[in-house]
Amino acid sequence: MAKPTTADELRVHLLAVQGNFSKGTRRLADFLLANPGAVALLSSAEVAKRCDVHASSLVRLAQTLGLSGFRELQAILQSDVAARVDQAPPEPRAAPRERLRLRLLAESGRSFNQAAAEAADRYWVAHPEVEFHSELHVSHAISAEEMAHRIETVAEGADGLVLVAREHPAVNRAVQGVVARGVPVVCLTSDLPSSGRTAFVGSDQFASGSTAGWFCGRLMPRHPPGRVLFVGSVPFRCQLDREQGFRQVLRSEFPMLSIEEKVSSDESVEVVYDAIRRHIAMHGAPGAIYNVSGANLGIGRALEDEGLAGKVVFVGHELTANVRILLEKGVMDVTIGHDFDREIAGAVDCIAQARAGVQPASRLTPSLLYTRYNCL
């Protein structure tokens, strides 16, 4: 295989040889594929630290691809970044006016948080009259009480809050208090219907779960094992709705299939990786895995290391950088996503209406289906 000279060629090379890598080198490859812009800017020590490997692993990875070392690999990525910046057309700027100071506060998996924050950043760039700052937490690293405190604190001095949070009495009370102070709160992706939030913007999660159930039922072979392994996490309303829709479809449309016990992802790649491998060791491979939560990458790695990639139907949610890699490699079959940019824009509009004294209506956005053939 010829030495790569562009970022696209580098991506093709990595996907072609990734299956032969050790776990540490695979983490590096996954990070590079998911975050080429970051690798173009970070030092080798910073990249190695994020992937929990020694810096020499970066040199070996580059040499495996036919390059002299990390500097040559990074130079290819930097050239790609520079080319995209040069090609971007200048955007017209509106007349300056007072900025709307908005905050995105989210607790979920890392890749979901990153996707939400990037959508908020894109909105800010396109609409300089709106100032967006994000605070992100991984769900297993923050308690409901701590999240409630962050809601109250982050809302101070803000004109509106876009929120992704689990359903919990402490969280509901915090949202009620913030709204009572006159700060609109719009729930994104996962609703908090008992919190008195201003509005909800996101997909019909019951329908999304029903869709996942239909795909699992249709894609699974008609011979044993007719078992579906269910993966969940902390009590987000969106996950509960997805589970209800999923179970309803399996009961009514595919009664020959059974749902095994829940495995918890805890929104952590490492946690769900270990949990999936333990389950397979004890019970054998399921016919399908349905993940209502985050950390799809951990499930994908577990299937690869068990030699089950492409043999177990794998359906999940969100089109993140990590999920895109899993789809392209054939480890994941279908993911049910949504348009973050559209939802952020809808949330901003709801906040603007509320500040103008108009009660905004919640907005349901369409679910989007992705396979390896349309996930670019």
PDB file of C-alpha atoms in Angstrom, residues 71-231:
ATOM      1  CA  ARG A  71       5.682  14.799  12.728  1.00  0.00           C
ATOM      2  CA  GLU A  72       5.073  13.629   9.170  1.00  0.00           C
ATOM      3  CA  LEU A  73       1.657  12.233  10.127  1.00  0.00           C
ATOM      4  CA  GLN A  74       0.756  15.497  11.837  1.00  0.00           C
ATOM      5  CA  ALA A  75       1.940  17.532   8.851  1.00  0.00           C
ATOM      6  CA  ILE A  76      -0.548  15.667   6.631  1.00  0.00           C
ATOM      7  CA  LEU A  77      -3.389  16.462   9.027  1.00  0.00           C
ATOM      8  CA  GLN A  78      -2.307  20.102   9.361  1.00  0.00           C
ATOM      9  CA  SER A  79      -2.311  20.500   5.578  1.00  0.00           C
ATOM     10  CA  ASP A  80      -5.863  19.162   5.476  1.00  0.00           C
ATOM     11  CA  VAL A  81      -7.001  21.618   8.169  1.00  0.00           C
ATOM     12  CA  ALA A  82      -5.355  24.526   6.339  1.00  0.00           C
ATOM     13  CA  ALA A  83      -6.966  23.526   3.033  1.00  0.00           C
ATOM     14  CA  ARG A  84     -10.440  23.391   4.577  1.00  0.00           C
ATOM     15  CA  VAL A  85      -9.961  26.816   6.166  1.00  0.00           C
ATOM     16  CA  ASP A  86      -8.840  28.298   2.834  1.00  0.00           C
ATOM     17  CA  GLN A  87     -11.851  26.812   1.027  1.00  0.00           C
ATOM     18  CA  ALA A  88     -14.442  28.047   3.527  1.00  0.00           C
ATOM     19  CA  PRO A  89     -16.405  30.984   2.040  1.00  0.00           C
ATOM     20  CA  PRO A  90     -16.580  34.144   4.130  1.00  0.00           C
ATOM     21  CA  GLU A  91     -19.874  34.471   5.985  1.00  0.00           C
ATOM     22  CA  PRO A  92     -21.819  37.737   5.981  1.00  0.00           C
ATOM     23  CA  ARG A  93     -22.027  39.375   9.379  1.00  0.00           C
ATOM     24  CA  ALA A  94     -25.169  40.902  10.765  1.00  0.00           C
ATOM     25  CA  ALA A  95     -25.105  44.341  12.321  1.00  0.00           C
ATOM     26  CA  PRO A  96     -23.791  44.142  15.889  1.00  0.00           C
ATOM     27  CA  ARG A  97     -26.368  44.049  18.654  1.00  0.00           C
ATOM     28  CA  GLU A  98     -26.599  42.946  22.255  1.00  0.00           C
ATOM     29  CA  ARG A  99     -25.656  39.310  22.601  1.00  0.00           C
ATOM     30  CA  LEU A 100     -27.992  36.670  23.968  1.00  0.00           C
ATOM     31  CA  ARG A 101     -25.921  34.867  26.597  1.00  0.00           C
ATOM     32  CA  LEU A 102     -26.796  31.174  26.488  1.00  0.00           C
ATOM     33  CA  ARG A 103     -25.363  28.161  28.268  1.00  0.00           C
ATOM     34  CA  LEU A 104     -25.353  24.508  27.261  1.00  0.00           C
ATOM     35  CA  LEU A 105     -25.157  22.233  30.309  1.00  0.00           C
ATOM     36  CA  ALA A 106     -25.024  18.537  29.445  1.00  0.00           C
ATOM     37  CA  GLU A 107     -24.382  15.255  31.207  1.00  0.00           C
ATOM     38  CA  SER A 108     -24.031  12.217  28.967  1.00  0.00           C
ATOM     39  CA  GLY A 109     -21.282  10.200  27.310  1.00  0.00           C
ATOM     40  CA  ARG A 110     -18.182  11.990  26.059  1.00  0.00           C
ATOM     41  CA  SER A 111     -18.924  11.699  22.345  1.00  0.00           C
ATOM     42  CA  PHE A 112     -22.543  12.892  22.768  1.00  0.00           C
ATOM     43  CA  ASN A 113     -21.357  15.852  24.840  1.00  0.00           C
ATOM     44  CA  GLN A 114     -18.776  16.734  22.219  1.00  0.00           C
ATOM     45  CA  ALA A 115     -21.336  16.585  19.398  1.00  0.00           C
ATOM     46  CA  ALA A 116     -23.765  18.821  21.310  1.00  0.00           C
ATOM     47  CA  ALA A 117     -21.046  21.353  22.167  1.00  0.00           C
ATOM     48  CA  GLU A 118     -19.808  21.454  18.568  1.00  0.00           C
ATOM     49  CA  ALA A 119     -23.352  22.190  17.372  1.00  0.00           C
ATOM     50  CA  ALA A 120     -23.607  25.035  19.900  1.00  0.00           C
ATOM     51  CA  ASP A 121     -20.244  26.387  18.724  1.00  0.00           C
ATOM     52  CA  ARG A 122     -21.353  26.260  15.092  1.00  0.00           C
ATOM     53  CA  TYR A 123     -24.493  28.189  15.975  1.00  0.00           C
ATOM     54  CA  TRP A 124     -22.415  30.856  17.754  1.00  0.00           C
ATOM     55  CA  VAL A 125     -20.104  31.228  14.731  1.00  0.00           C
ATOM     56  CA  ALA A 126     -23.072  31.587  12.364  1.00  0.00           C
ATOM     57  CA  HIS A 127     -25.015  33.876  14.735  1.00  0.00           C
ATOM     58  CA  PRO A 128     -22.567  36.153  16.579  1.00  0.00           C
ATOM     59  CA  GLU A 129     -25.473  37.878  18.321  1.00  0.00           C
ATOM     60  CA  VAL A 130     -25.834  34.672  20.382  1.00  0.00           C
ATOM     61  CA  GLU A 131     -23.045  33.763  22.798  1.00  0.00           C
ATOM     62  CA  PHE A 132     -22.882  30.050  23.626  1.00  0.00           C
ATOM     63  CA  HIS A 133     -20.735  28.508  26.361  1.00  0.00           C
ATOM     64  CA  SER A 134     -20.813  24.804  27.201  1.00  0.00           C
ATOM     65  CA  GLU A 135     -20.237  22.873  30.419  1.00  0.00           C
ATOM     66  CA  LEU A 136     -20.069  19.109  29.925  1.00  0.00           C
ATOM     67  CA  HIS A 137     -20.083  16.219  32.397  1.00  0.00           C
ATOM     68  CA  VAL A 138     -19.826  12.456  31.944  1.00  0.00           C
ATOM     69  CA  SER A 139     -22.851  10.961  33.678  1.00  0.00           C
ATOM     70  CA  HIS A 140     -21.019   8.463  35.872  1.00  0.00           C
ATOM     71  CA  ALA A 141     -18.737  11.219  37.183  1.00  0.00           C
ATOM     72  CA  ILE A 142     -21.438  13.532  38.559  1.00  0.00           C
ATOM     73  CA  SER A 143     -24.299  12.816  40.967  1.00  0.00           C
ATOM     74  CA  ALA A 144     -27.845  14.084  40.509  1.00  0.00           C
ATOM     75  CA  GLU A 145     -27.370  16.463  43.452  1.00  0.00           C
ATOM     76  CA  GLU A 146     -24.160  17.852  41.948  1.00  0.00           C
ATOM     77  CA  MET A 147     -25.886  18.277  38.597  1.00  0.00           C
ATOM     78  CA  ALA A 148     -28.722  20.155  40.295  1.00  0.00           C
ATOM     79  CA  HIS A 149     -26.169  22.519  41.852  1.00  0.00           C
ATOM     80  CA  ARG A 150     -24.525  23.082  38.465  1.00  0.00           C
ATOM     81  CA  ILE A 151     -27.929  23.937  36.931  1.00  0.00           C
ATOM     82  CA  GLU A 152     -28.467  26.646  39.541  1.00  0.00           C
ATOM     83  CA  THR A 153     -24.910  27.978  39.222  1.00  0.00           C
ATOM     84  CA  VAL A 154     -24.585  27.935  35.423  1.00  0.00           C
ATOM     85  CA  ALA A 155     -27.943  29.709  35.005  1.00  0.00           C
ATOM     86  CA  GLU A 156     -26.704  32.695  37.016  1.00  0.00           C
ATOM     87  CA  GLY A 157     -25.943  35.538  34.632  1.00  0.00           C
ATOM     88  CA  ALA A 158     -27.324  33.604  31.639  1.00  0.00           C
ATOM     89  CA  ASP A 159     -30.230  34.607  29.422  1.00  0.00           C
ATOM     90  CA  GLY A 160     -31.204  30.988  28.848  1.00  0.00           C
ATOM     91  CA  LEU A 161     -30.115  27.422  29.541  1.00  0.00           C
ATOM     92  CA  VAL A 162     -30.083  24.465  27.143  1.00  0.00           C
ATOM     93  CA  LEU A 163     -30.044  21.346  29.308  1.00  0.00           C
ATOM     94  CA  VAL A 164     -29.333  17.628  28.940  1.00  0.00           C
ATOM     95  CA  ALA A 165     -29.879  15.924  32.303  1.00  0.00           C
ATOM     96  CA  ARG A 166     -31.200  12.782  33.938  1.00  0.00           C
ATOM     97  CA  GLU A 167     -34.631  12.663  35.538  1.00  0.00           C
ATOM     98  CA  HIS A 168     -34.293  13.105  39.315  1.00  0.00           C
ATOM     99  CA  PRO A 169     -36.193  15.097  41.981  1.00  0.00           C
ATOM    100  CA  ALA A 170     -33.144  17.257  42.754  1.00  0.00           C
ATOM    101  CA  VAL A 171     -32.698  18.094  39.068  1.00  0.00           C
ATOM    102  CA  ASN A 172     -36.409  18.876  38.693  1.00  0.00           C
ATOM    103  CA  ARG A 173     -36.304  21.237  41.696  1.00  0.00           C
ATOM    104  CA  ALA A 174     -33.262  23.037  40.316  1.00  0.00           C
ATOM    105  CA  VAL A 175     -34.958  23.575  36.946  1.00  0.00           C
ATOM    106  CA  GLN A 176     -38.119  24.843  38.651  1.00  0.00           C
ATOM    107  CA  GLY A 177     -36.043  27.344  40.625  1.00  0.00           C
ATOM    108  CA  VAL A 178     -34.173  28.617  37.573  1.00  0.00           C
ATOM    109  CA  VAL A 179     -37.383  29.064  35.545  1.00  0.00           C
ATOM    110  CA  ALA A 180     -38.983  30.849  38.513  1.00  0.00           C
ATOM    111  CA  ARG A 181     -36.083  33.355  38.417  1.00  0.00           C
ATOM    112  CA  GLY A 182     -37.003  34.184  34.819  1.00  0.00           C
ATOM    113  CA  VAL A 183     -34.317  32.151  33.036  1.00  0.00           C
ATOM    114  CA  PRO A 184     -35.811  29.921  30.304  1.00  0.00           C
ATOM    115  CA  VAL A 185     -34.681  26.278  30.384  1.00  0.00           C
ATOM    116  CA  VAL A 186     -35.003  24.155  27.238  1.00  0.00           C
ATOM    117  CA  CYS A 187     -34.419  20.409  27.543  1.00  0.00           C
ATOM    118  CA  LEU A 188     -32.476  18.908  24.633  1.00  0.00           C
ATOM    119  CA  THR A 189     -32.785  15.243  23.524  1.00  0.00           C
ATOM    120  CA  SER A 190     -34.014  14.029  26.944  1.00  0.00           C
ATOM    121  CA  ASP A 191     -37.110  15.665  28.428  1.00  0.00           C
ATOM    122  CA  LEU A 192     -37.847  16.568  32.054  1.00  0.00           C
ATOM    123  CA  PRO A 193     -41.653  16.818  31.900  1.00  0.00           C
ATOM    124  CA  SER A 194     -42.100  17.181  35.682  1.00  0.00           C
ATOM    125  CA  SER A 195     -39.577  19.988  36.051  1.00  0.00           C
ATOM    126  CA  GLY A 196     -41.578  22.937  34.734  1.00  0.00           C
ATOM    127  CA  ARG A 197     -38.978  23.409  31.972  1.00  0.00           C
ATOM    128  CA  THR A 198     -39.794  26.020  29.342  1.00  0.00           C
ATOM    129  CA  ALA A 199     -39.832  23.614  26.391  1.00  0.00           C
ATOM    130  CA  PHE A 200     -38.395  20.382  25.008  1.00  0.00           C
ATOM    131  CA  VAL A 201     -36.606  20.051  21.679  1.00  0.00           C
ATOM    132  CA  GLY A 202     -35.755  16.594  20.400  1.00  0.00           C
ATOM    133  CA  SER A 203     -36.977  13.412  18.772  1.00  0.00           C
ATOM    134  CA  ASP A 204     -39.917  11.218  19.749  1.00  0.00           C
ATOM    135  CA  GLN A 205     -37.854   8.768  21.778  1.00  0.00           C
ATOM    136  CA  PHE A 206     -40.628   6.157  22.053  1.00  0.00           C
ATOM    137  CA  ALA A 207     -40.759   6.064  18.254  1.00  0.00           C
ATOM    138  CA  SER A 208     -36.953   5.841  18.104  1.00  0.00           C
ATOM    139  CA  GLY A 209     -36.973   2.832  20.430  1.00  0.00           C
ATOM    140  CA  SER A 210     -39.775   1.242  18.408  1.00  0.00           C
ATOM    141  CA  THR A 211     -37.697   1.709  15.263  1.00  0.00           C
ATOM    142  CA  ALA A 212     -34.713   0.061  16.951  1.00  0.00           C
ATOM    143  CA  GLY A 213     -36.904  -2.886  17.945  1.00  0.00           C
ATOM    144  CA  TRP A 214     -38.128  -3.294  14.389  1.00  0.00           C
ATOM    145  CA  PHE A 215     -34.582  -3.307  13.001  1.00  0.00           C
ATOM    146  CA  CYS A 216     -33.376  -5.834  15.593  1.00  0.00           C
ATOM    147  CA  GLY A 217     -36.294  -8.110  14.819  1.00  0.00           C
ATOM    148  CA  ARG A 218     -35.846  -7.885  11.061  1.00  0.00           C
ATOM    149  CA  LEU A 219     -32.052  -8.205  11.040  1.00  0.00           C
ATOM    150  CA  MET A 220     -31.715 -11.098  13.483  1.00  0.00           C
ATOM    151  CA  PRO A 221     -31.495 -14.601  11.988  1.00  0.00           C
ATOM    152  CA  ARG A 222     -34.536 -16.839  12.391  1.00  0.00           C
ATOM    153  CA  HIS A 223     -32.632 -19.463  14.368  1.00  0.00           C
ATOM    154  CA  PRO A 224     -31.248 -19.456  17.938  1.00  0.00           C
ATOM    155  CA  PRO A 225     -30.051 -17.526  19.759  1.00  0.00           C
ATOM    156  CA  GLY A 226     -33.191 -15.388  19.599  1.00  0.00           C
ATOM    157  CA  ARG A 227     -31.947 -13.272  22.484  1.00  0.00           C
ATOM    158  CA  VAL A 228     -31.474  -9.510  22.571  1.00  0.00           C
ATOM    159  CA  LEU A 229     -29.068  -7.997  25.094  1.00  0.00           C
ATOM    160  CA  PHE A 230     -30.342  -4.660  26.376  1.00  0.00           C
ATOM    161  CA  VAL A 231     -27.825  -1.971  27.426  1.00  0.00           C
TER     162      VAL A 231
END
